Coordinates of C-alpha atoms and ligand atoms in Angstrom, one line a residue:
X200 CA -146.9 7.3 -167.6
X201 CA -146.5 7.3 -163.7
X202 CA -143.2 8.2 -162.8
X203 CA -142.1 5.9 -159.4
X204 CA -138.9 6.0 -157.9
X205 CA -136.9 3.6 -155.7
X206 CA -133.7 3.5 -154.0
X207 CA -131.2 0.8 -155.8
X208 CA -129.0 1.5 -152.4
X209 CA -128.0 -1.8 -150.9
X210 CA -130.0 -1.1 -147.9
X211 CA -133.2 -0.9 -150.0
X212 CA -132.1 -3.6 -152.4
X213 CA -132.0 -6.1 -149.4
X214 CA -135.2 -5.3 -148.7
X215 CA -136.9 -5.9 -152.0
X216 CA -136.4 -2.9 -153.6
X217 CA -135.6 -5.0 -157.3
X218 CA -138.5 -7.1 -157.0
X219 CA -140.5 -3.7 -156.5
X220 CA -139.5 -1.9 -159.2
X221 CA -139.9 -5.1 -161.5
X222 CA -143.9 -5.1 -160.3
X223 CA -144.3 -0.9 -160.9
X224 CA -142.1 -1.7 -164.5
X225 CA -144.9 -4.4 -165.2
X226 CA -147.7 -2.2 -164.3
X227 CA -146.6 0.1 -167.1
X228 CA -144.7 2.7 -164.8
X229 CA -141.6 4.6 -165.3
X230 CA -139.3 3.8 -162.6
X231 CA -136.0 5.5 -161.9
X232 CA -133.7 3.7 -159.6
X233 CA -132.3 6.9 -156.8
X234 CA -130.4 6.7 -154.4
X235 CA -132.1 6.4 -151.0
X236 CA -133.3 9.4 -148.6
X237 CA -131.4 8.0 -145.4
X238 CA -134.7 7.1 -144.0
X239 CA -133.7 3.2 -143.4
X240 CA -136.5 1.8 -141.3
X241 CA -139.0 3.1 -144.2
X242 CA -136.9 1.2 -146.8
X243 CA -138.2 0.2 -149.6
X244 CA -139.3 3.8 -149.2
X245 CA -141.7 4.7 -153.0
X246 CA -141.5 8.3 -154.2
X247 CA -144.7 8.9 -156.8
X248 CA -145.2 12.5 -157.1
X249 CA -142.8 13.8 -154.4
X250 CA -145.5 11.5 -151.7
X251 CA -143.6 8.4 -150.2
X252 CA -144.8 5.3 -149.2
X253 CA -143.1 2.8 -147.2
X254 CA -141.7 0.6 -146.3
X255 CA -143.6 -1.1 -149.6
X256 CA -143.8 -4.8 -150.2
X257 CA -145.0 -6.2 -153.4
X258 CA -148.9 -6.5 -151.8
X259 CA -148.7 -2.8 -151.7
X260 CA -148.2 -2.1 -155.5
X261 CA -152.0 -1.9 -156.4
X262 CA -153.3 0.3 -153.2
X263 CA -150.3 2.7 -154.0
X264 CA -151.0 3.3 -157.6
X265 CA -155.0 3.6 -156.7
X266 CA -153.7 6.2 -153.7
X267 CA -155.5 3.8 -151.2
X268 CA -152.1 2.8 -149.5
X269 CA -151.9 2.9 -145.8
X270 CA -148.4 2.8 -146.6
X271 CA -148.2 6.9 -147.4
X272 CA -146.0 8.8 -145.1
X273 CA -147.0 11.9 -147.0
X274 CA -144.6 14.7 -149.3
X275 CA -141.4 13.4 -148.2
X276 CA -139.6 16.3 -148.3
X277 CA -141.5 17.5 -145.2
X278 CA -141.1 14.4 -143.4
X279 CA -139.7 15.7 -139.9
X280 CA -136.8 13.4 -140.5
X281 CA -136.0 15.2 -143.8
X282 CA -137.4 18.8 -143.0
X283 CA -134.8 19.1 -140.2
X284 CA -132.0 17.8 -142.1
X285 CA -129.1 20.4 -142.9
X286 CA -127.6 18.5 -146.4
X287 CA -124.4 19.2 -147.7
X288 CA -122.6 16.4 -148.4
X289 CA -125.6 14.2 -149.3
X290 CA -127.5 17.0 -150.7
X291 CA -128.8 14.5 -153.7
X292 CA -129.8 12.3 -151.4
X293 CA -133.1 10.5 -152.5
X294 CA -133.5 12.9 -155.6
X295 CA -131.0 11.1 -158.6
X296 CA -130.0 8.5 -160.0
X297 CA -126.3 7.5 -158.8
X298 CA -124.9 7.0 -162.4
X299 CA -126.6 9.5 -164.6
X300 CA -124.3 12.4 -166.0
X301 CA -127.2 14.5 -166.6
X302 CA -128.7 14.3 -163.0
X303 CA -125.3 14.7 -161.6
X304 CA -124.6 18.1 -163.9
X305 CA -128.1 18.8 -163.6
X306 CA -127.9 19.2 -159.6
X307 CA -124.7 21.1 -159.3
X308 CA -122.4 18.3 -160.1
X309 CA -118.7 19.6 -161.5
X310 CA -119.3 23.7 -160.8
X311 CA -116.6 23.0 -157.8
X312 CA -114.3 21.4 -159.8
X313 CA -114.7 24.1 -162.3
X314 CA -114.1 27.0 -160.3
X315 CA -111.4 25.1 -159.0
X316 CA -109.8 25.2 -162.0
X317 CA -110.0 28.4 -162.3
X318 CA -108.7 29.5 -158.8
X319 CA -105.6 27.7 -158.9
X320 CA -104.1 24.9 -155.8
X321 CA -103.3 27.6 -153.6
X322 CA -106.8 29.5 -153.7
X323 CA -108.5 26.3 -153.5
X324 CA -106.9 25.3 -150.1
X325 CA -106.7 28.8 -148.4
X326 CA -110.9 28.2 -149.3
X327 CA -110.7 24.7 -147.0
X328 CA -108.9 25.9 -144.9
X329 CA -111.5 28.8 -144.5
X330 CA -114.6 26.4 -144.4
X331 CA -113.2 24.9 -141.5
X332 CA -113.5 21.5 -142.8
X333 CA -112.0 18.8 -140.6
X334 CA -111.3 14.9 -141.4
X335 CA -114.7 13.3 -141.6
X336 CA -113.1 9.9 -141.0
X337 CA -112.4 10.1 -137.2
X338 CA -109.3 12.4 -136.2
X339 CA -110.9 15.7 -137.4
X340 CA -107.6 16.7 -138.2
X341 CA -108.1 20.3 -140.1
X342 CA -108.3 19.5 -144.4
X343 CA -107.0 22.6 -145.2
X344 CA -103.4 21.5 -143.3
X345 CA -102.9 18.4 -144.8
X346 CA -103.4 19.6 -148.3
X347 CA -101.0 22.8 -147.7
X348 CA -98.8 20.1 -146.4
X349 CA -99.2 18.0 -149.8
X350 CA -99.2 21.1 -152.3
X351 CA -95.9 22.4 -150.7
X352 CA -93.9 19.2 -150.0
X353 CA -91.6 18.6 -152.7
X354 CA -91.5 15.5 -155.2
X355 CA -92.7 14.9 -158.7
X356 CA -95.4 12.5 -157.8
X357 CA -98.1 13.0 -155.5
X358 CA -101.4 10.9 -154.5
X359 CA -105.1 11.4 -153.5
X360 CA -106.0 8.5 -151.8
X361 CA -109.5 8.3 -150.4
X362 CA -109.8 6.2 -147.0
X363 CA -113.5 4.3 -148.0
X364 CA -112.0 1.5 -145.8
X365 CA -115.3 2.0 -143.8
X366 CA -115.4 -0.5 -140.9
X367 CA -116.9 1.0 -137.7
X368 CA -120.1 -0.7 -135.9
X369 CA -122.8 1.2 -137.4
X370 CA -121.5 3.2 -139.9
X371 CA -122.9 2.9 -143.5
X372 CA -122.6 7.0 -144.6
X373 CA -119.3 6.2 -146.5
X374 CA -121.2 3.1 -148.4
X375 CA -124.1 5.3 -148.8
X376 CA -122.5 8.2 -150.2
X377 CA -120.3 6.3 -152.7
X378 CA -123.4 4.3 -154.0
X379 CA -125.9 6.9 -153.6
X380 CA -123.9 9.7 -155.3
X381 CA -120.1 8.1 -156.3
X382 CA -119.6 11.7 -158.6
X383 CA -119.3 14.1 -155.5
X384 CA -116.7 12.0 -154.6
X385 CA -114.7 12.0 -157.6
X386 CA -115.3 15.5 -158.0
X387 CA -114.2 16.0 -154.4
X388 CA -110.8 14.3 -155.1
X389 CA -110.1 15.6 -158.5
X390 CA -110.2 19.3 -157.0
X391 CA -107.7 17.6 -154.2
X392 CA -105.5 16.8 -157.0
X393 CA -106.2 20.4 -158.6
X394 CA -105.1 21.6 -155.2
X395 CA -101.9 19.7 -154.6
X396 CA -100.4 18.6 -157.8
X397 CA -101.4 15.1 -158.2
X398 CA -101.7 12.8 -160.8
X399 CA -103.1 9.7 -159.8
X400 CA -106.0 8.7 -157.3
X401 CA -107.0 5.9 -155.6
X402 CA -110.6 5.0 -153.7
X403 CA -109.6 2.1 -150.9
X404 CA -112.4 0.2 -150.0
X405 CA -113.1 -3.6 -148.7
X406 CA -114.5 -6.5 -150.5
X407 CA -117.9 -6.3 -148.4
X408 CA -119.1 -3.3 -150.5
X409 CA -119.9 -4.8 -153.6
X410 CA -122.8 -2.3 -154.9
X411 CA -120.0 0.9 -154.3
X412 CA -116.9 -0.8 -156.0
X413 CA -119.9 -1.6 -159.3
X414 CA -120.9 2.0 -159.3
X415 CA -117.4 3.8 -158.2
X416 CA -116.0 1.5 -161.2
X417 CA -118.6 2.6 -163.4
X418 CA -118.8 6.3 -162.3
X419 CA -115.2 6.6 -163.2
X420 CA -115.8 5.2 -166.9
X421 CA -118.0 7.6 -167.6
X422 CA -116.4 11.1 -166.3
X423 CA -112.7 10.5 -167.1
X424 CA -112.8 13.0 -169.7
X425 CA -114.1 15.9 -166.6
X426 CA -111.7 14.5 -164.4
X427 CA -108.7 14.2 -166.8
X428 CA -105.5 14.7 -166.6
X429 CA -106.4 13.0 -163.2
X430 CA -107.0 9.5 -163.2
X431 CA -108.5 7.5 -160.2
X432 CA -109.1 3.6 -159.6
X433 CA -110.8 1.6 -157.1
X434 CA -108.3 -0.9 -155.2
X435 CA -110.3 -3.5 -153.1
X436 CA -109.2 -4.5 -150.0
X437 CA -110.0 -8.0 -147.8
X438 CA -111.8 -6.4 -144.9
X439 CA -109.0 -6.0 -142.0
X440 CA -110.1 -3.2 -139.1
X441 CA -106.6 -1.8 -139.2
X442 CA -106.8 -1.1 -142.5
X443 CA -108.5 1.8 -142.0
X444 CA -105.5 3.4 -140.3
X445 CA -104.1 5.9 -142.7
X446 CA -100.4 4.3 -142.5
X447 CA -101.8 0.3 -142.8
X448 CA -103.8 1.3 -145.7
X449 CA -101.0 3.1 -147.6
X450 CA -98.8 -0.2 -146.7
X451 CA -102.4 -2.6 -148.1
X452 CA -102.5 0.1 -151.4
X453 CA -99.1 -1.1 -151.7
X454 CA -99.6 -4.9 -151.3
X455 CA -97.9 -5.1 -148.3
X456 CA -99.0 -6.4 -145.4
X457 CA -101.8 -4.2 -143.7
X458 CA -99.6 -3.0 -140.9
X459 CA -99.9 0.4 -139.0
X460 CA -96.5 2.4 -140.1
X461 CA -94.6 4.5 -137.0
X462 CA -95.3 8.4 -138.1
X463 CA -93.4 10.6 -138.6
X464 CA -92.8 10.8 -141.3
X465 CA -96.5 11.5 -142.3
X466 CA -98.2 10.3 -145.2
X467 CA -98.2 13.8 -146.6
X468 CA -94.9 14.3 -147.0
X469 CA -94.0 10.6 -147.5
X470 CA -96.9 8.2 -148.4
X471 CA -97.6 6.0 -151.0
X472 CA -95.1 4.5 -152.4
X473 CA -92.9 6.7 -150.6
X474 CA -94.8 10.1 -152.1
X475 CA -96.6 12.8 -150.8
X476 CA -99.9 11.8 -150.5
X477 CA -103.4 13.3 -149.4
X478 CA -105.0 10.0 -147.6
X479 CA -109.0 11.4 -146.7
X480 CA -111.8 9.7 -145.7
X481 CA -115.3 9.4 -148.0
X482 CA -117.2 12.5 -146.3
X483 CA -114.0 15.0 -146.4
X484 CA -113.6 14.7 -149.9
X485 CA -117.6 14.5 -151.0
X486 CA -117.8 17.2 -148.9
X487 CA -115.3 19.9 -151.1
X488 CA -116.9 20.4 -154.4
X489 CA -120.0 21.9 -152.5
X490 CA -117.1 23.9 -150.7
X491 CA -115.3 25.1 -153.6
X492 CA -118.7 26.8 -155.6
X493 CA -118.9 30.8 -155.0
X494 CA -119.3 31.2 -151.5
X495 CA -119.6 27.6 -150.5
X496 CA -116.7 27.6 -148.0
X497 CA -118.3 30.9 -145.9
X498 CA -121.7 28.8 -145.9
X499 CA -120.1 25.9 -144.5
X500 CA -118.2 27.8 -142.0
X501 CA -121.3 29.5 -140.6
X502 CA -122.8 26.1 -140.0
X503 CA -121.5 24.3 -136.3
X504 CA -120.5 24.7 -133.0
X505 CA -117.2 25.5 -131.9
X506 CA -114.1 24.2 -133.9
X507 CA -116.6 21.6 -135.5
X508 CA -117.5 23.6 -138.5
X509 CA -120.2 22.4 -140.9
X510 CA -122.5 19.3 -141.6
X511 CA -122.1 16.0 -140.2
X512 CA -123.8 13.1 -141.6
X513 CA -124.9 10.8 -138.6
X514 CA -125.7 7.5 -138.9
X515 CA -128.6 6.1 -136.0
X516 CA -128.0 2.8 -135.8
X517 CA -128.5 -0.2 -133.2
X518 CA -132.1 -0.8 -131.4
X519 CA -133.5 2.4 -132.5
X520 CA -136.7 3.1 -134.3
X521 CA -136.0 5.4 -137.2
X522 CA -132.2 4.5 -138.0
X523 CA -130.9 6.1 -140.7
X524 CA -128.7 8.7 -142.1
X525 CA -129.0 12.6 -140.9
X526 CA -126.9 15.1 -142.0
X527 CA -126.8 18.3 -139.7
X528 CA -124.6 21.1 -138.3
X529 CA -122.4 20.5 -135.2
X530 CA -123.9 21.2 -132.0
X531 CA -126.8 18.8 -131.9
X532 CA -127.6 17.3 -128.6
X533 CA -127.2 13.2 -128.1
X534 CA -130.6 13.2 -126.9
X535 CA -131.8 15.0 -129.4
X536 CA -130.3 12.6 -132.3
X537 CA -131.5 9.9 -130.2
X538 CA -134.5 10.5 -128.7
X539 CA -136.3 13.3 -130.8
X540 CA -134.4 12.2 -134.7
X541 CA -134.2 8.1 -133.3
X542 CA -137.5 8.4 -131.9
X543 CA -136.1 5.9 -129.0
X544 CA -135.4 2.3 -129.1
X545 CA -137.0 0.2 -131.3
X546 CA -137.9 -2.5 -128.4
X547 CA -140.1 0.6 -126.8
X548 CA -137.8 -0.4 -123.4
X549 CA -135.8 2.6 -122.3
X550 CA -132.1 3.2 -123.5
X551 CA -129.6 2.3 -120.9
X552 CA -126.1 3.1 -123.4
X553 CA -125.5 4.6 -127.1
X554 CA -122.1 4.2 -128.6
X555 CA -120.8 6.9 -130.0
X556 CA -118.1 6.5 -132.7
X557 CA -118.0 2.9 -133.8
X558 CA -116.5 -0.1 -131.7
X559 CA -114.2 2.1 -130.5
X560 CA -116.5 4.6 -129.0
X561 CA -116.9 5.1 -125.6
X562 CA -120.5 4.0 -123.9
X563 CA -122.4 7.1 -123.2
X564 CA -125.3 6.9 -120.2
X565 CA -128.5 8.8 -120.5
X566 CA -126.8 11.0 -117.9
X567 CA -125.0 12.4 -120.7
X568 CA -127.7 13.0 -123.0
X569 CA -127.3 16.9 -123.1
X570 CA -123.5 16.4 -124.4
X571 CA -123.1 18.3 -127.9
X572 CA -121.8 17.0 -131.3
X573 CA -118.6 18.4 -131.4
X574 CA -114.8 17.3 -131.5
X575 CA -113.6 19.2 -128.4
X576 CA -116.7 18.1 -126.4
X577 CA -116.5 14.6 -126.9
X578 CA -113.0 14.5 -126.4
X579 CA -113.1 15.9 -122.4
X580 CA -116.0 13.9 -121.9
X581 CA -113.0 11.0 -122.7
X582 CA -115.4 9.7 -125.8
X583 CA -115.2 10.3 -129.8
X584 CA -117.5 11.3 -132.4
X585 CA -115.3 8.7 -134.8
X586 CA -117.1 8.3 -138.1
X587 CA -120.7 9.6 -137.0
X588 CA -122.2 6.1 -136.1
X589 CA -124.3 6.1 -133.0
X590 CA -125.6 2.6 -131.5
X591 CA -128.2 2.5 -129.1
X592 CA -129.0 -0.6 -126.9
X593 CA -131.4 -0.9 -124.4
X594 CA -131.7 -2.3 -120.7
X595 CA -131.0 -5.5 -121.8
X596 CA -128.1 -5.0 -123.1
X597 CA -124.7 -6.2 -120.7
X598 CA -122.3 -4.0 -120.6
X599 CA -119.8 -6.2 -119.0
X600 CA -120.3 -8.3 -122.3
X601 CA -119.9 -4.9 -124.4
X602 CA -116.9 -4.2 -122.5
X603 CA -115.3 -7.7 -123.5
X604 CA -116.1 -7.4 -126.8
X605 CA -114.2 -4.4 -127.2
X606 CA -111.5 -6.2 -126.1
X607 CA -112.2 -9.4 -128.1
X608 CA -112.1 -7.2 -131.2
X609 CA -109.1 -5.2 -130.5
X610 CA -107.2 -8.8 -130.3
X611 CA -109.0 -10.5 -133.2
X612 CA -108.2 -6.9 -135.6
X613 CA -104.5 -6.1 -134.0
X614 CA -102.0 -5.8 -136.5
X615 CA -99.8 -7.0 -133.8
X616 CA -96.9 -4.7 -134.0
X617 CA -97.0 -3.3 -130.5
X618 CA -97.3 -5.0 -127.3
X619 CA -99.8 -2.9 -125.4
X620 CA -102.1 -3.9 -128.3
X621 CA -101.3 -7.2 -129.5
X622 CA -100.8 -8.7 -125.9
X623 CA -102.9 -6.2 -123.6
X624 CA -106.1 -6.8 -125.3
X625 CA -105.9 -10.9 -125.1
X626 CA -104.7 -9.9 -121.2
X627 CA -107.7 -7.7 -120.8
X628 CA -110.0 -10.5 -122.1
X629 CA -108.8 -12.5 -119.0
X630 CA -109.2 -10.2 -116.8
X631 CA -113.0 -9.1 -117.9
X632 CA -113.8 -12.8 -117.5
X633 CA -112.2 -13.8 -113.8
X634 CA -114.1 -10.2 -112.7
X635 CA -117.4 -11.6 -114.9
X636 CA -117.1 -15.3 -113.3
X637 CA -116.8 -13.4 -109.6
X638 CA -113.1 -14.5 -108.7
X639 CA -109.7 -14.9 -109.5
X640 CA -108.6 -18.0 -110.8
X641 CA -105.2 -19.2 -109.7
X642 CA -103.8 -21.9 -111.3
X643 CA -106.7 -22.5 -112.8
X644 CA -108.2 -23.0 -109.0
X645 CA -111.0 -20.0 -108.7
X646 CA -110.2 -18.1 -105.3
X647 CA -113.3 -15.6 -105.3
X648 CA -116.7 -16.5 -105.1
X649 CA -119.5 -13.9 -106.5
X650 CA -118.2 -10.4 -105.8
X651 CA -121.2 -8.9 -104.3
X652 CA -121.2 -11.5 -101.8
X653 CA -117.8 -12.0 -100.8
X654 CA -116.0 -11.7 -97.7
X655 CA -114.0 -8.8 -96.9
X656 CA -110.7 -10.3 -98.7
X657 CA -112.3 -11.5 -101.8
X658 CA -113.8 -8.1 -102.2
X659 CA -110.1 -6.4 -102.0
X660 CA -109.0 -9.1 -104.9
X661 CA -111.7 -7.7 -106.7
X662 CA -110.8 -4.2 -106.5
X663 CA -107.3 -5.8 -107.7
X664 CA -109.0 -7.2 -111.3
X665 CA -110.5 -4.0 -111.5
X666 CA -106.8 -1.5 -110.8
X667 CA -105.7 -4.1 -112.9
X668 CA -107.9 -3.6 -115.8
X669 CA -107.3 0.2 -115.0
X670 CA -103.4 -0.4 -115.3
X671 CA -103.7 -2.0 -118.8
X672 CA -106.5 0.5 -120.0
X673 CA -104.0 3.1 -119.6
X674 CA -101.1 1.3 -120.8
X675 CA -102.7 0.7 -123.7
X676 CA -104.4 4.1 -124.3
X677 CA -100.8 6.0 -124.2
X678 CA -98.7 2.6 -125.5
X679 CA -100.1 1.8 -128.0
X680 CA -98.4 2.9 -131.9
X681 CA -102.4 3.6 -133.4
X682 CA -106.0 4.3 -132.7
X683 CA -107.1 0.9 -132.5
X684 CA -105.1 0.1 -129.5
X685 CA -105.2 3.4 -128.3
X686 CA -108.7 3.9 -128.0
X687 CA -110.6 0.3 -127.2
X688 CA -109.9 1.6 -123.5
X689 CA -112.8 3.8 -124.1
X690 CA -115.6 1.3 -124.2
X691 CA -114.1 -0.8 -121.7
X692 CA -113.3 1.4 -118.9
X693 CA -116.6 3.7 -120.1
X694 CA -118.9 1.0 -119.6
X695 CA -116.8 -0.1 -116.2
X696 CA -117.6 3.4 -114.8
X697 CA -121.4 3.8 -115.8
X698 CA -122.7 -0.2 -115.2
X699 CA -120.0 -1.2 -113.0
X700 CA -122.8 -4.2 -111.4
X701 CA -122.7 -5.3 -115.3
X702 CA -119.3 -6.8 -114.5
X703 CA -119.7 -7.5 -110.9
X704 CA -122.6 -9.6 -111.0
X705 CA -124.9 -7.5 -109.1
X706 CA -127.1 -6.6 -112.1
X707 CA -130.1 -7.8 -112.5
X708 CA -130.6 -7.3 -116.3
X709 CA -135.0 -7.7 -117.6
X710 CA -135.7 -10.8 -119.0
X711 CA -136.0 -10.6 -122.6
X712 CA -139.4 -12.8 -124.0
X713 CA -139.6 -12.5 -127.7
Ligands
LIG184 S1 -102.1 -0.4 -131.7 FE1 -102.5 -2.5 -132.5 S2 -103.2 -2.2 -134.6 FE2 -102.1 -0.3 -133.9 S3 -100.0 -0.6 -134.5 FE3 -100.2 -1.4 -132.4 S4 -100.5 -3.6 -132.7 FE4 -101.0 -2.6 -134.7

């Protein structure tokens, strides 16, 4: 019997990955529902044989069981987009089934939680600490810390809560890893509570991921004997941006009110429910039990560049023609993951931005194309790597329309307890649209014609909106109590800087014909 397998990720699913597999079931094949490669733009992607074919529609059934297909991209595992891959945390990737014991054991699956056992809480950190893992989520703060923190603060209670809260434009690795391979995770958290002392888990995540919270759910049915004395649950939140700020989740686990908590004191010496608690994102934590085999923490260190030790999965995303998910060292180039790994836009037109790090993220220009993956780099070229996601959009894309959405989201997502945030961005709204419209309205009279026409005088008032702009950018980058205030500056004032005649009406953006 032909053995065929397809991805039952949500990605592929949406694609017609179900009503594939029913046609290969009907033809008399085997099929085994995987989890998916990370090779998005060739989903439904079909694995017979270790050769892939894809992306496969229901006419292609017969020509890929008679090996006619022109669908056959050839052994996948030498694919360039695998070949170069460096995987780690999605190791599994493509090769078992999300929910089977045996694939999951068969692949690797609890020998870190084992050894970790057997090593004891503070062995098991000092070997984080020594991989040089850092917060996958965004901060990159080092993993090792915050669980020393934990482990030593005192208190009879203590929490693992994993941050799957996973709401950046772009992003899907958090989704992908918890329905592609929802074990690793557990594993990942149960050694966290092996490492700290805690009893009780919990895996935060928002209504919109229905496929995850079905497998997570199910995943933790069937290993709670491995994982016990640990227990873990999925808690499903409604879907709020802020809720993926460490403090405003801890308040939403608690059914409060998803609002961003002042720090100190920090959630690892008081956290949920007033505990000690380990709050870590999706990638950390899958990324540990590969960490905690024999000699997995030296591996991982020897991987990166700089401070950025290890794998990061990236996730190409936007108008791009190969998006997916690649997982690789530190140190690669943004051209490289964009041009080379991306293979470009998908329009064919030329890239004018890529957003690096979700909503959030600051516009990056071509110019900048040689800039390297890694914390310290991106942070003094005043951008962030966030969560991995990188959106492309090409020259007819308006930045000045980027640049107010930023803004637009920042107020639509604030939790509204500080001003710079709650009031700033609904401010900054205003003032991208009197410098978009070309003048300043006064009581609701508009003063300034088009900008790159004006007289002398209407020019200066221009130069006002933008110091202006300026002013509150920085007033809410070091005002504000949390990231999301803090850091929507970045794709405002980035894309002010680069495309500066996106705002002032002197840009003459292609016409777009479909
Ligand atoms: S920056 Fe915005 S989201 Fe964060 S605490 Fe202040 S008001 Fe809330």
């Amino acid at each position: 019997m032909t053995l065929v397998k397809i991805s039952d990720d949500a990605l592929a699913r949406a694609g017609g990955a179900d009503r594939l597999a029913a046609a290969f079931e009907a033809k008399g094949c085997e099929v085994h529902r995987v989890s998916s490669w990370g090779m998005h733009w060739l989903e439904p992607l079909v694995e017979i044989d270790g050769q892939g074919f894809g992306p496969a529609t229901l006419a292609d059934v017969e020509a890929i069981l008679a090996g006619t297909s022109d669908k056959a991209i050839g052994t996948i595992t030498e694919h360039p987009f695998i070949a170069g891959q460096v995987r780690y945390t999605f190791a599994r990737a493509g090769k078992t089934r999300p929910l089977s014991m045996e694939d999951y054991a068969a692949t690797g699956g609890w020998a870190g939680l084992t050894r970790a056992r057997q090593i004891g809480s503070e062995a098991i950190v000092a070997e984080v600490t020594a991989s040089g893992l850092r917060g996958r989520g965004g901060a990159g703060f080092p993993t090792g810390i915050k669980w020393d923190t934990v482990r030593k603060a005192p208190g009879d209670r203590k929490y693992i809560v994993c941050n799957a809260d996973e709401g950046d434009s772009g992003t899907f690795a958090d989704r992908a890893l918890m329905e592609g391979d929802p074990f690793a995770l557990i594993e990942g958290m149960a050694i966290a509570a092996n490492a700290v002392g805690a009893q009780q888990g919990y895996i935060y995540l928002r209504s919109e991921y229905p496929d995850a919270i079905r497998k997570l759910n199910a995943a933790l049915d069937l290993c709670a004997d491995i994982i016990a004395p640990f227990k873990c649950e999925v808690r499903v939140g409604a879907g709020a941006y802020v809720c993926g700020e460490e403090t405003s989740l801890l308040n939403s686990l608690e059914g409060k009110r998803g609002e961003v908590r002042a720090k100190p004191p920090l959630p690892a010496l008081e956290g949920f429910l007033g505990s000690p608690t380990v709050v870590n994102n999706v990638l950390s934590l899958a990324a540990v039990p590969h960490i905690l085999t024999e000699g997995g923490s030296s591996a991982y260190q020897n991987i990166g560049f700089g401070r950025s030790r290890g794998t990061m999965p990236i996730q190409l995303a936007g108008n791009i023609r190969h998006g997916g998910l690649y997982e690789i060292g530190f140190g690669v180039t943004l051209g490289q993951l964009v041009n080379d790994i991306g293979g470009g836009t998908a329009s064919g037109r030329p890239v004018k931005a890529v957003q690096v790090g979700g909503p959030l993220g600051a516009y990056l220009h071509p110019d900048q194309f040689d800039i390297v993956f890694d914390y310290e780099t991106y942070t003094a070229a005043d951008a962030l790597i966030g969560h991995g996601g990188i959106t492309v959009f090409d020259d007819t894309a308006d930045m000045g329309a980027m640049a107010r959405f930023a803004m637009e989201f920042c107020a639509a997502e604030s939790c509204g307890k500080c001003t710079p945030c709650r009031i700033g961005a609904v401010r900054g709204v205003e003032i991208i649209d009197r410098i978009r419209a070309g003048g300043r309205q006064r009581d609701g009279v508009e003063v300034l014609p088009q900008i790159h026409n004006a007289p002398k005088d209407a020019g200066r008032e221009a130069a006002q909106e933008i110091g202006l702009l300026t002013d509150l950018c920085e007033t809410m980058k070091f005002g504000s109590l949390c990231a999301l205030g803090g850091f929507t500056p970045y794709p405002v004032m980035s894309a002010l800087k680069n495309w500066p005649e996106d705002f002032t009406g002197r840009s003459s953006l292609p016409e777009v014909t479909e």
